[in-house]
Amino acid sequence: MLTAFGIFGTGMILGAGLALLFAPKAGHEIRHDIAEKVGEIGEHLRAQVPQPATSTNGPNA
């Protein structure tokens, strides 16, 4: 079951996609805009994922 945030996010993505499809731009401009937006979303998602630890603080053997 989707949460309210999930439904909102899905609607935003679909709305943005439809806006790009119906925008009065040339195809190569739209493809560039889509690639740019996907890159931004990827960067945002990478920033949200915690980085793995480079060392452990476990007991010494």
Short mmCIF file of C-alpha atoms in Angstrom, two decimals:
data_model
loop_
_atom_site.label_atom_id
_atom_site.label_comp_id
_atom_site.label_asym_id
_atom_site.label_seq_id
_atom_site.Cartn_x
_atom_site.Cartn_y
_atom_site.Cartn_z
CA MET A 1 0.00 0.00 0.00
CA LEU A 2 1.39 3.37 -1.00
CA THR A 3 1.68 6.03 1.63
CA ALA A 4 0.47 9.56 0.99
CA PHE A 5 4.09 10.58 0.32
CA GLY A 6 4.49 7.73 -2.18
CA ILE A 7 1.33 8.72 -4.02
CA PHE A 8 2.45 12.36 -4.05
CA GLY A 9 5.91 11.42 -5.38
CA THR A 10 4.43 9.20 -8.07
CA GLY A 11 2.12 12.01 -9.15
CA MET A 12 5.02 14.45 -9.31
CA ILE A 13 7.06 12.11 -11.50
CA LEU A 14 4.15 11.42 -13.84
CA GLY A 15 3.27 15.11 -14.03
CA ALA A 16 6.85 16.09 -14.82
CA GLY A 17 7.04 13.42 -17.51
CA LEU A 18 3.82 14.56 -19.14
CA ALA A 19 4.93 18.19 -18.99
CA LEU A 20 8.12 17.30 -20.83
CA LEU A 21 6.26 15.30 -23.45
CA PHE A 22 3.86 18.14 -24.20
CA ALA A 23 6.41 20.95 -23.98
CA PRO A 24 6.96 22.91 -27.19
CA LYS A 25 10.63 21.94 -27.53
CA ALA A 26 12.68 19.99 -30.02
CA GLY A 27 13.28 16.30 -29.31
CA HIS A 28 16.98 16.69 -28.55
CA GLU A 29 16.21 19.47 -26.06
CA ILE A 30 13.66 17.31 -24.27
CA ARG A 31 16.07 14.34 -24.14
CA HIS A 32 18.75 16.63 -22.72
CA ASP A 33 16.34 17.95 -20.09
CA ILE A 34 15.29 14.41 -19.12
CA ALA A 35 18.91 13.24 -18.84
CA GLU A 36 19.77 16.27 -16.73
CA LYS A 37 16.82 15.71 -14.39
CA VAL A 38 17.62 12.00 -14.01
CA GLY A 39 21.19 12.96 -13.10
CA GLU A 40 19.95 15.40 -10.47
CA ILE A 41 17.64 12.78 -8.98
CA GLY A 42 20.50 10.26 -8.92
CA GLU A 43 22.75 12.73 -7.11
CA HIS A 44 19.98 13.46 -4.60
CA LEU A 45 19.43 9.74 -3.94
CA ARG A 46 23.17 9.10 -3.54
CA ALA A 47 23.33 11.91 -0.99
CA GLN A 48 20.53 10.26 1.01
CA VAL A 49 22.22 6.83 1.26
CA PRO A 50 24.56 6.53 4.24
CA GLN A 51 28.18 5.83 3.32
CA PRO A 52 29.67 2.54 4.55
CA ALA A 53 32.22 2.69 7.34
CA THR A 54 35.84 2.43 6.21
CA SER A 55 36.94 0.73 9.42
CA THR A 56 35.39 -1.13 12.28
CA ASN A 57 35.60 -0.41 15.97
CA GLY A 58 35.14 -4.01 17.05
CA PRO A 59 37.14 -5.84 19.70
CA ASN A 60 40.83 -6.43 18.99
CA ALA A 61 41.83 -10.03 18.41
#
